[in-house]
Coordinates of C-alpha atoms and ligand atoms in Angstrom, one line a residue:
M12 CA 0.0 0.0 0.0
L13 CA 1.4 3.4 -1.0
D14 CA 0.0 6.6 0.4
V15 CA 1.3 10.0 -0.7
I16 CA 1.4 13.1 1.5
I17 CA 1.3 16.4 -0.4
G18 CA 1.4 20.1 0.4
L19 CA -1.6 21.8 -1.2
Q20 CA -0.3 25.4 -1.0
W21 CA 3.1 27.1 -1.4
G22 CA 4.9 24.7 1.0
D23 CA 5.3 24.8 4.8
E24 CA 1.9 23.4 5.4
G25 CA 3.1 21.3 8.3
K26 CA 4.0 18.2 6.2
G27 CA 6.8 17.2 8.6
K28 CA 4.6 17.3 11.6
V29 CA 1.8 15.3 9.9
V30 CA 4.2 12.7 8.6
D31 CA 5.6 12.3 12.1
V32 CA 2.0 11.8 13.5
L33 CA 1.0 9.4 10.8
T34 CA 4.3 7.4 10.6
E35 CA 3.0 5.0 13.2
G36 CA 1.0 3.3 10.5
Y37 CA 3.8 2.9 8.0
D38 CA 7.0 0.8 7.5
I39 CA 8.8 3.0 4.9
I40 CA 8.8 6.8 4.5
A41 CA 10.2 8.0 1.2
R42 CA 11.1 11.4 -0.1
F43 CA 10.6 11.5 -3.9
Q44 CA 11.5 15.1 -5.1
G45 CA 13.1 18.3 -4.0
G46 CA 16.1 18.4 -1.8
P47 CA 17.5 20.6 0.9
N48 CA 15.2 23.5 -0.1
A49 CA 12.7 21.6 2.1
G50 CA 12.5 22.4 5.8
H51 CA 10.2 20.0 7.6
T52 CA 9.8 20.7 11.3
L53 CA 9.1 18.1 13.9
K54 CA 8.5 19.1 17.5
I55 CA 9.3 16.2 19.8
G56 CA 8.8 17.1 23.5
D57 CA 10.1 20.7 23.6
T58 CA 12.8 20.2 21.0
E59 CA 12.3 21.2 17.4
Y60 CA 14.1 19.3 14.6
V61 CA 14.2 20.6 11.1
L62 CA 14.8 18.0 8.4
H63 CA 15.9 19.0 4.9
L64 CA 16.9 15.7 3.2
I65 CA 16.1 12.9 5.7
P66 CA 12.5 11.7 5.6
S67 CA 10.3 12.7 8.6
G68 CA 9.8 9.1 9.6
I69 CA 13.3 8.9 11.1
F70 CA 12.2 9.6 14.7
R71 CA 9.9 6.6 14.8
Q72 CA 11.7 3.4 15.7
G73 CA 11.6 0.5 13.2
T74 CA 10.8 2.7 10.1
F75 CA 13.0 2.6 7.0
N76 CA 13.6 6.0 5.4
V77 CA 14.3 6.3 1.7
I78 CA 15.8 9.2 -0.2
G79 CA 14.3 8.4 -3.6
S80 CA 15.5 8.8 -7.2
G81 CA 13.7 12.1 -7.8
V82 CA 15.5 13.9 -4.9
V83 CA 18.5 16.2 -5.5
F84 CA 21.1 15.4 -2.8
D85 CA 23.6 17.7 -1.1
P86 CA 26.2 15.6 0.8
V87 CA 27.2 18.5 3.0
V88 CA 23.6 19.2 4.2
F89 CA 23.1 15.5 4.6
G90 CA 26.2 15.2 6.8
Q91 CA 25.2 18.0 9.0
E92 CA 21.7 16.6 9.4
M93 CA 23.1 13.1 10.2
N94 CA 25.4 14.6 12.9
N95 CA 22.4 16.1 14.7
I96 CA 20.1 13.2 14.3
E97 CA 22.5 10.5 15.4
K98 CA 22.7 12.1 18.8
I99 CA 19.1 11.1 19.5
V100 CA 18.5 8.4 16.9
P101 CA 21.6 6.1 17.3
D102 CA 20.5 3.7 14.6
A103 CA 19.7 6.4 12.0
H104 CA 22.5 5.2 9.8
E105 CA 21.0 1.7 9.5
R106 CA 17.5 3.0 8.7
I107 CA 18.4 5.5 5.9
F108 CA 18.6 4.3 2.2
I109 CA 19.7 6.5 -0.6
S110 CA 18.8 5.9 -4.3
K111 CA 21.7 5.5 -6.7
R112 CA 19.6 7.5 -9.2
A113 CA 19.3 10.6 -7.0
H114 CA 21.3 13.6 -8.5
L115 CA 24.1 15.2 -6.6
I116 CA 24.1 18.9 -5.8
L117 CA 27.7 20.1 -6.3
P118 CA 29.1 23.2 -4.6
T119 CA 29.0 24.9 -8.0
H120 CA 25.3 24.3 -8.4
R121 CA 24.8 26.4 -5.3
L122 CA 27.0 29.1 -6.8
L123 CA 25.1 29.0 -10.1
D124 CA 21.8 29.4 -8.1
A125 CA 23.2 32.5 -6.5
A126 CA 24.6 33.8 -9.9
Q127 CA 21.3 33.2 -11.7
E128 CA 19.2 34.8 -9.0
K129 CA 21.6 37.9 -9.0
A130 CA 21.3 38.1 -12.8
K131 CA 17.5 38.1 -12.6
G132 CA 17.6 41.3 -10.4
K133 CA 14.1 42.4 -9.4
S134 CA 12.4 39.4 -11.0
K135 CA 14.4 36.9 -9.0
I136 CA 12.5 33.8 -7.8
G137 CA 13.7 34.2 -4.2
S138 CA 15.1 30.7 -4.3
T139 CA 16.5 29.0 -1.2
L140 CA 19.9 29.2 -2.8
R141 CA 20.4 25.5 -2.2
G142 CA 21.3 24.8 -5.8
I143 CA 18.0 23.1 -6.6
G144 CA 17.3 24.7 -10.0
P145 CA 20.8 24.3 -11.5
T146 CA 20.9 20.6 -10.3
Y147 CA 17.6 19.8 -11.9
T148 CA 18.7 21.7 -15.0
D149 CA 21.8 19.4 -15.3
K150 CA 19.6 16.4 -14.7
I151 CA 17.1 17.3 -17.5
S152 CA 19.9 18.3 -19.9
R153 CA 21.5 14.9 -19.2
G154 CA 24.7 16.2 -17.7
G155 CA 24.2 15.5 -14.0
L156 CA 26.1 13.4 -11.6
R157 CA 24.3 10.8 -9.5
I158 CA 24.8 9.1 -6.2
G159 CA 25.6 5.9 -8.1
D160 CA 28.4 7.7 -9.8
L161 CA 30.2 8.0 -6.5
L162 CA 30.9 4.3 -6.7
L163 CA 32.5 4.5 -10.1
K164 CA 36.3 4.6 -10.6
D165 CA 36.3 7.6 -12.8
F166 CA 34.1 9.7 -10.5
D167 CA 36.9 12.2 -9.8
K168 CA 37.4 12.9 -13.4
R169 CA 33.7 13.4 -14.1
L170 CA 33.5 15.7 -11.1
K171 CA 36.4 17.7 -12.3
D172 CA 35.0 18.1 -15.8
K173 CA 31.6 19.1 -14.5
I174 CA 33.1 21.7 -12.1
E175 CA 35.2 23.2 -15.0
Q176 CA 32.0 23.5 -17.1
H177 CA 30.2 25.2 -14.2
K178 CA 33.1 27.6 -13.7
R179 CA 32.8 28.7 -17.3
I180 CA 29.1 29.4 -16.8
L181 CA 29.9 31.3 -13.6
D182 CA 32.4 33.4 -15.6
F183 CA 29.6 34.1 -18.1
Y184 CA 27.6 35.5 -15.2
D185 CA 30.6 37.5 -14.1
F186 CA 30.3 35.8 -10.7
H187 CA 33.6 35.4 -9.1
D188 CA 33.0 35.9 -5.4
Y189 CA 33.7 32.4 -4.1
D190 CA 36.4 30.1 -2.7
L191 CA 35.9 26.9 -4.6
D192 CA 38.8 25.0 -3.0
S193 CA 37.3 25.3 0.4
L194 CA 33.8 24.5 -0.8
L195 CA 35.0 21.5 -2.7
S196 CA 37.1 20.1 0.2
S197 CA 34.0 20.2 2.6
W198 CA 32.0 18.6 -0.2
L199 CA 34.5 15.8 -0.8
E200 CA 34.8 15.1 2.9
A201 CA 31.0 14.8 3.2
V202 CA 31.0 12.5 0.2
E203 CA 33.2 10.0 2.0
S204 CA 30.5 9.6 4.7
V205 CA 27.8 9.2 2.0
R206 CA 29.7 6.3 0.5
D207 CA 29.3 4.5 3.8
M208 CA 25.5 4.7 3.7
H209 CA 23.1 2.2 2.2
I210 CA 23.2 3.2 -1.4
I211 CA 20.5 1.2 -3.2
N212 CA 18.3 0.7 -6.3
S213 CA 15.4 2.3 -4.5
E214 CA 12.8 1.4 -7.2
Y215 CA 13.4 -2.4 -6.4
F216 CA 13.6 -1.7 -2.7
I217 CA 10.2 0.0 -2.7
N218 CA 8.3 -2.2 -5.2
K219 CA 9.5 -5.4 -3.5
A220 CA 8.4 -4.0 -0.1
L221 CA 5.0 -3.2 -1.6
D222 CA 4.8 -6.8 -2.9
R223 CA 5.4 -8.1 0.6
G224 CA 2.6 -5.9 1.9
A225 CA 4.7 -3.1 3.4
R226 CA 3.0 0.2 4.1
V227 CA 4.9 3.0 2.3
M228 CA 4.4 6.7 2.7
A229 CA 5.7 9.1 0.0
E230 CA 6.6 12.4 1.7
G231 CA 6.2 15.4 -0.6
A232 CA 8.3 18.5 -0.2
Q233 CA 7.3 22.0 -1.2
G234 CA 3.6 22.3 -2.3
T235 CA 1.3 22.1 -5.3
L236 CA 1.5 25.8 -6.1
L237 CA 5.3 25.5 -6.4
D238 CA 5.1 22.6 -8.9
I239 CA 7.1 23.1 -12.0
D240 CA 4.1 22.4 -14.3
F241 CA 1.0 23.4 -12.3
G242 CA 2.4 26.0 -9.9
T243 CA 2.7 29.8 -10.3
Y244 CA 5.4 29.5 -13.0
P245 CA 8.1 30.9 -13.1
Y246 CA 7.9 31.4 -9.4
V247 CA 8.1 27.7 -8.6
T248 CA 10.6 25.1 -7.7
S249 CA 12.2 22.8 -10.3
S250 CA 10.5 19.5 -9.5
S251 CA 7.1 17.8 -9.6
T252 CA 5.7 18.4 -6.2
V253 CA 2.3 16.9 -7.0
A254 CA 1.1 13.4 -6.1
S255 CA 2.0 11.9 -9.5
G256 CA 5.5 13.1 -8.8
A257 CA 5.7 10.3 -6.3
C258 CA 5.4 7.7 -9.0
I259 CA 8.1 9.3 -11.1
G260 CA 10.4 10.0 -8.2
L261 CA 10.2 6.5 -6.7
G262 CA 9.7 4.3 -9.7
V263 CA 6.4 3.1 -8.5
P264 CA 3.5 2.6 -10.9
S265 CA 0.5 4.9 -10.5
N266 CA -2.0 2.0 -9.9
R267 CA -0.2 1.3 -6.6
V268 CA -1.1 4.6 -5.1
N269 CA -3.8 4.2 -2.5
N270 CA -4.5 7.4 -0.5
V271 CA -3.4 10.9 -1.4
I272 CA -3.3 12.9 1.8
G273 CA -3.4 16.6 1.1
I274 CA -2.2 19.0 3.8
F275 CA -3.2 22.6 4.0
K276 CA -2.8 25.4 6.5
A277 CA -5.9 27.1 7.9
Y278 CA -4.6 30.3 6.2
T279 CA -1.9 30.8 3.5
T280 CA 1.8 31.5 3.5
R281 CA 4.4 31.9 0.9
V282 CA 8.2 32.4 1.0
G283 CA 10.0 34.0 -1.9
N284 CA 8.6 35.9 -4.8
G285 CA 5.6 35.4 -7.0
P286 CA 1.9 36.1 -7.0
F287 CA -0.3 35.6 -3.9
P288 CA -3.9 36.8 -4.3
T289 CA -5.0 36.6 -0.7
E290 CA -1.9 38.1 0.8
L291 CA -2.3 40.5 3.7
N292 CA 0.2 43.4 3.8
D293 CA -1.3 44.8 7.0
R294 CA -1.7 44.2 10.7
T295 CA -3.8 41.1 10.2
G296 CA -1.0 39.7 8.1
E297 CA 1.5 40.5 10.8
M298 CA -0.7 38.9 13.4
L299 CA -0.8 35.7 11.4
R300 CA 3.0 35.8 11.0
R301 CA 3.5 36.3 14.8
Q302 CA 0.9 33.8 16.0
G303 CA 2.0 31.2 13.4
S304 CA 5.7 31.9 13.9
E305 CA 5.9 32.2 10.1
Y306 CA 9.6 32.2 9.5
G307 CA 11.2 29.9 6.9
A308 CA 12.6 26.6 8.4
T309 CA 15.4 26.6 5.8
T310 CA 16.3 30.2 5.2
G311 CA 14.8 32.0 8.3
R312 CA 13.1 34.5 6.0
P313 CA 9.7 35.9 7.2
R314 CA 6.9 34.2 5.4
R315 CA 4.3 36.2 3.5
T316 CA 0.9 35.6 5.0
G317 CA -2.8 35.8 3.9
W318 CA -6.2 34.2 4.1
L319 CA -7.1 30.8 3.0
D320 CA -7.6 30.7 -0.8
L321 CA -10.3 28.1 -1.7
V322 CA -10.0 28.6 -5.4
A323 CA -6.3 27.6 -5.2
L324 CA -7.1 24.8 -2.7
R325 CA -9.8 23.2 -4.8
Y326 CA -7.4 23.4 -7.8
A327 CA -4.7 21.6 -5.8
V328 CA -7.1 19.0 -4.6
M329 CA -8.1 18.3 -8.3
I330 CA -4.5 18.1 -9.6
N331 CA -3.5 15.7 -6.8
G332 CA -6.6 13.5 -6.6
V333 CA -6.7 14.1 -2.9
T334 CA -8.6 11.4 -1.0
E335 CA -8.0 12.8 2.5
L336 CA -7.7 16.4 3.6
I337 CA -5.8 17.5 6.7
M338 CA -5.9 21.0 8.0
T339 CA -2.9 22.4 10.1
K340 CA -2.3 25.4 12.3
A341 CA -6.0 25.8 13.0
D342 CA -4.9 27.2 16.4
V343 CA -3.2 30.1 14.8
L344 CA -6.6 31.6 13.9
D345 CA -7.7 31.7 17.5
G346 CA -9.0 35.1 18.7
F347 CA -9.7 36.7 15.3
D348 CA -13.1 38.4 15.2
T349 CA -13.6 37.5 11.6
V350 CA -11.9 34.9 9.5
R351 CA -12.0 35.3 5.7
V352 CA -11.7 32.8 2.9
G353 CA -11.2 33.5 -0.8
V354 CA -14.0 32.0 -2.8
R355 CA -13.7 33.5 -6.3
Y356 CA -11.3 35.5 -8.4
E357 CA -12.2 38.6 -10.3
I358 CA -10.1 39.1 -13.4
D359 CA -10.9 42.0 -15.7
G360 CA -14.4 42.4 -14.4
Q361 CA -15.1 38.7 -14.9
E362 CA -15.6 36.3 -11.9
T363 CA -14.2 32.8 -11.9
E364 CA -13.8 29.9 -9.5
E365 CA -11.0 28.4 -11.6
F366 CA -7.3 28.8 -11.0
P367 CA -6.1 30.8 -14.0
F368 CA -3.0 30.6 -16.2
S369 CA -1.7 33.9 -14.6
L370 CA -2.5 35.3 -11.2
D371 CA -1.2 38.8 -12.2
Q372 CA -4.6 40.6 -12.5
V373 CA -6.5 38.6 -9.9
H374 CA -8.6 40.2 -7.2
P375 CA -10.0 37.7 -4.6
I376 CA -13.6 37.8 -3.5
Y377 CA -14.0 36.8 0.1
K378 CA -16.6 35.1 2.3
N379 CA -16.5 36.3 6.0
I380 CA -16.9 33.7 8.7
K381 CA -17.3 34.6 12.4
G382 CA -14.1 33.9 14.4
W383 CA -13.9 32.0 17.7
K384 CA -12.6 33.0 21.2
D385 CA -11.8 29.6 22.7
K386 CA -8.4 28.1 22.4
I387 CA -8.4 25.3 19.8
S388 CA -4.9 24.2 21.0
Q389 CA -6.4 23.0 24.2
V390 CA -9.1 20.9 22.6
D391 CA -8.4 17.1 22.5
A392 CA -11.4 15.8 20.6
C393 CA -13.2 17.0 17.4
G394 CA -16.5 17.2 19.2
Q395 CA -15.2 19.9 21.6
L396 CA -14.1 22.3 18.9
P397 CA -15.8 25.8 19.1
E398 CA -19.0 26.0 17.1
E399 CA -17.7 28.9 14.9
F400 CA -14.6 26.8 14.0
K401 CA -16.9 23.9 13.1
E402 CA -18.7 26.3 10.7
Y403 CA -15.3 27.3 9.2
V404 CA -14.5 23.6 8.6
K405 CA -18.0 22.9 7.2
F406 CA -17.7 25.8 4.8
I407 CA -14.4 24.5 3.5
E408 CA -15.6 20.9 3.2
Q409 CA -18.6 22.0 1.2
Y410 CA -16.6 24.2 -1.1
I411 CA -14.0 21.6 -1.8
G412 CA -16.4 18.6 -1.8
K413 CA -14.2 16.6 0.6
E414 CA -14.2 15.9 4.3
I415 CA -11.4 17.1 6.5
T416 CA -10.3 14.0 8.3
G417 CA -7.5 15.4 10.5
I418 CA -6.9 18.8 12.2
S419 CA -3.6 19.8 13.6
V420 CA -3.9 22.2 16.6
G421 CA -0.3 22.7 17.6
A422 CA 3.3 21.8 16.6
R423 CA 3.5 18.7 18.9
R424 CA 2.7 15.1 18.0
R425 CA -0.2 14.9 20.4
E426 CA -1.8 18.1 19.1
F427 CA -3.7 16.4 16.4
L428 CA -7.4 15.5 16.1
Y429 CA -8.7 12.7 14.0
C430 CA -12.1 13.9 12.7
G431 CA -14.6 12.7 10.2
Ligands
LIG559 P1 6.6 21.7 6.2 O1 7.7 22.2 5.4 O2 5.3 21.5 5.4 O3 7.0 20.4 6.9 O4 6.3 22.8 7.3 P2 7.4 23.7 8.2 O5 8.0 22.8 9.2 O6 8.3 24.4 7.2 O7 6.4 24.8 8.8 C1 5.4 24.4 9.6 C2 5.6 25.1 11.0 O8 4.4 25.1 11.8 C3 6.6 24.4 11.9 O9 7.3 25.3 12.7 C4 5.8 23.4 12.7 O10 6.4 23.1 13.9 C5 4.6 24.3 12.9 N1 3.3 23.5 13.0 C6 2.9 22.4 12.4 N2 1.6 22.1 12.7 C7 1.2 23.1 13.5 C8 -0.1 23.4 14.1 O11 -1.0 22.7 13.9 N3 -0.1 24.5 14.9 C9 1.0 25.3 15.1 N4 0.8 26.4 15.9 N5 2.2 25.1 14.5 C10 2.3 24.0 13.7
LIG560 P1 8.9 22.7 2.3 O1 9.2 21.3 1.9 C1 8.3 26.9 1.1 C2 10.3 28.2 -2.6 C3 11.4 29.2 -2.4 C4 11.3 29.9 -3.8 C5 10.9 28.8 -4.7 C6 12.0 28.2 -5.5 O2 9.6 23.1 3.6 O3 7.5 23.0 2.2 P2 14.1 26.7 -4.9 O4 15.2 26.8 -3.8 O5 13.3 25.4 -4.7 O6 14.6 26.8 -6.2 O7 13.1 27.9 -4.6 O8 10.3 27.8 -3.9 N1 10.5 27.0 -1.7 C7 9.8 26.7 -0.6 N2 8.8 27.4 0.0 N3 8.6 25.6 1.5 C8 9.5 24.9 0.9 O9 9.7 23.6 1.2 C9 10.2 25.4 -0.3 N4 11.1 25.0 -1.1 C10 11.3 25.9 -2.0 O10 11.2 30.1 -1.3 O11 10.2 30.8 -3.7
LIG561 MG1 9.0 23.9 5.4

């Protein structure tokens, strides 16, 4: 059985927390796309852990955690993450499996990311500068280096050639402010530890496990509106963040997908540039940022905030074929007099409920819903939720045409209500 967990907005929906909650029911957790641009936060007791490359199942004993073929892998970030995790999960090394087909992020990919963003000036994407775009560019143009290449005799030569090619591109961008020797020596040191990990043909590993009846969860990174094809292009990431990306990124046929679990925040956030129709550039937006601690888990940047956008959410549910909906950070809306949700877009005087090709000229039309005064974070059963909040949930369910089966009411594991 393969279930896929997907972010339905612009990332940071609380996927890490939800994966950690749901992992109890799974044997294997697998990342299938993205790389260290992801920042998935798990709060265990009072300690917060941010995972970038290691799947969010690692804190549950007995799980296997796979870094799948569709991921772009930075050995340096991985090494730092392992150092932190091994302090509290001593057997982490034994439970992490890395696909031979995953592409390597080289130090020069990160430099190229910086150079390209600089060259874009005002229209920069606001990337995480983790080298994601340039690594996927090399993959698609058939020039990338993969984890499996680390095991080949001529790896050093291939690496040298690639780095030389990247240096020429950096020269083209007139980008010279870097110390490549030092970057390369840390990278090569980190690579040595990666060679000691379980490096596998993950497509066989996962398909054979499924044949044996294992329960596998594919953990999405980023979110649907950052998808390379269906997101707010060009302000997107460079991978397929949608549910079908799990099949490509793990080598699993689409008819093996069982549930698609879509995660959305009770409001909306976005980091980086690009359109955001329901954005609030006012005190309400600041209140959401403050109450929701909306600062990037990877870059620390303040996240842009706004109301829930149901036009975008219903689009994301359609693209992913969501079978289960989970709402997170519901507690952050505690205390607002009125909560608003975007229900239609107005474009050039015309109203639509469809997510358009371009969001540039979009004005959202809102529905106002009465807020609630009780603290949702202190509720421990769905039945005890405030009536006004139940109305909020009901309105969303009716609009989307799907039940919300789980509600996260705090960052900790136990702050999660199974509803429906
Ligand atoms: P991800 O990238 O989708 O895994 O999400 P992030 O970890 O980047 O951002 C979500 C943030 O919200 C993290 O700081 C989580 O600890 C926190 N969080 C997750 N669920 C909840 C929730 O239900 N309520 C509150 N208040 N915080 C939450
Ligand atoms: P998680 O998995 C939120 C955004 C960046 C930028 C754009 C492209 O934690 O939800 P990239 O570095 O991928 O080339 O940046 O995508 N972005 C994210 N925003 N959460 C993420 O991951 C993100 N990963 C990338 O801010 O706008
Ligand atoms: Mg995140």
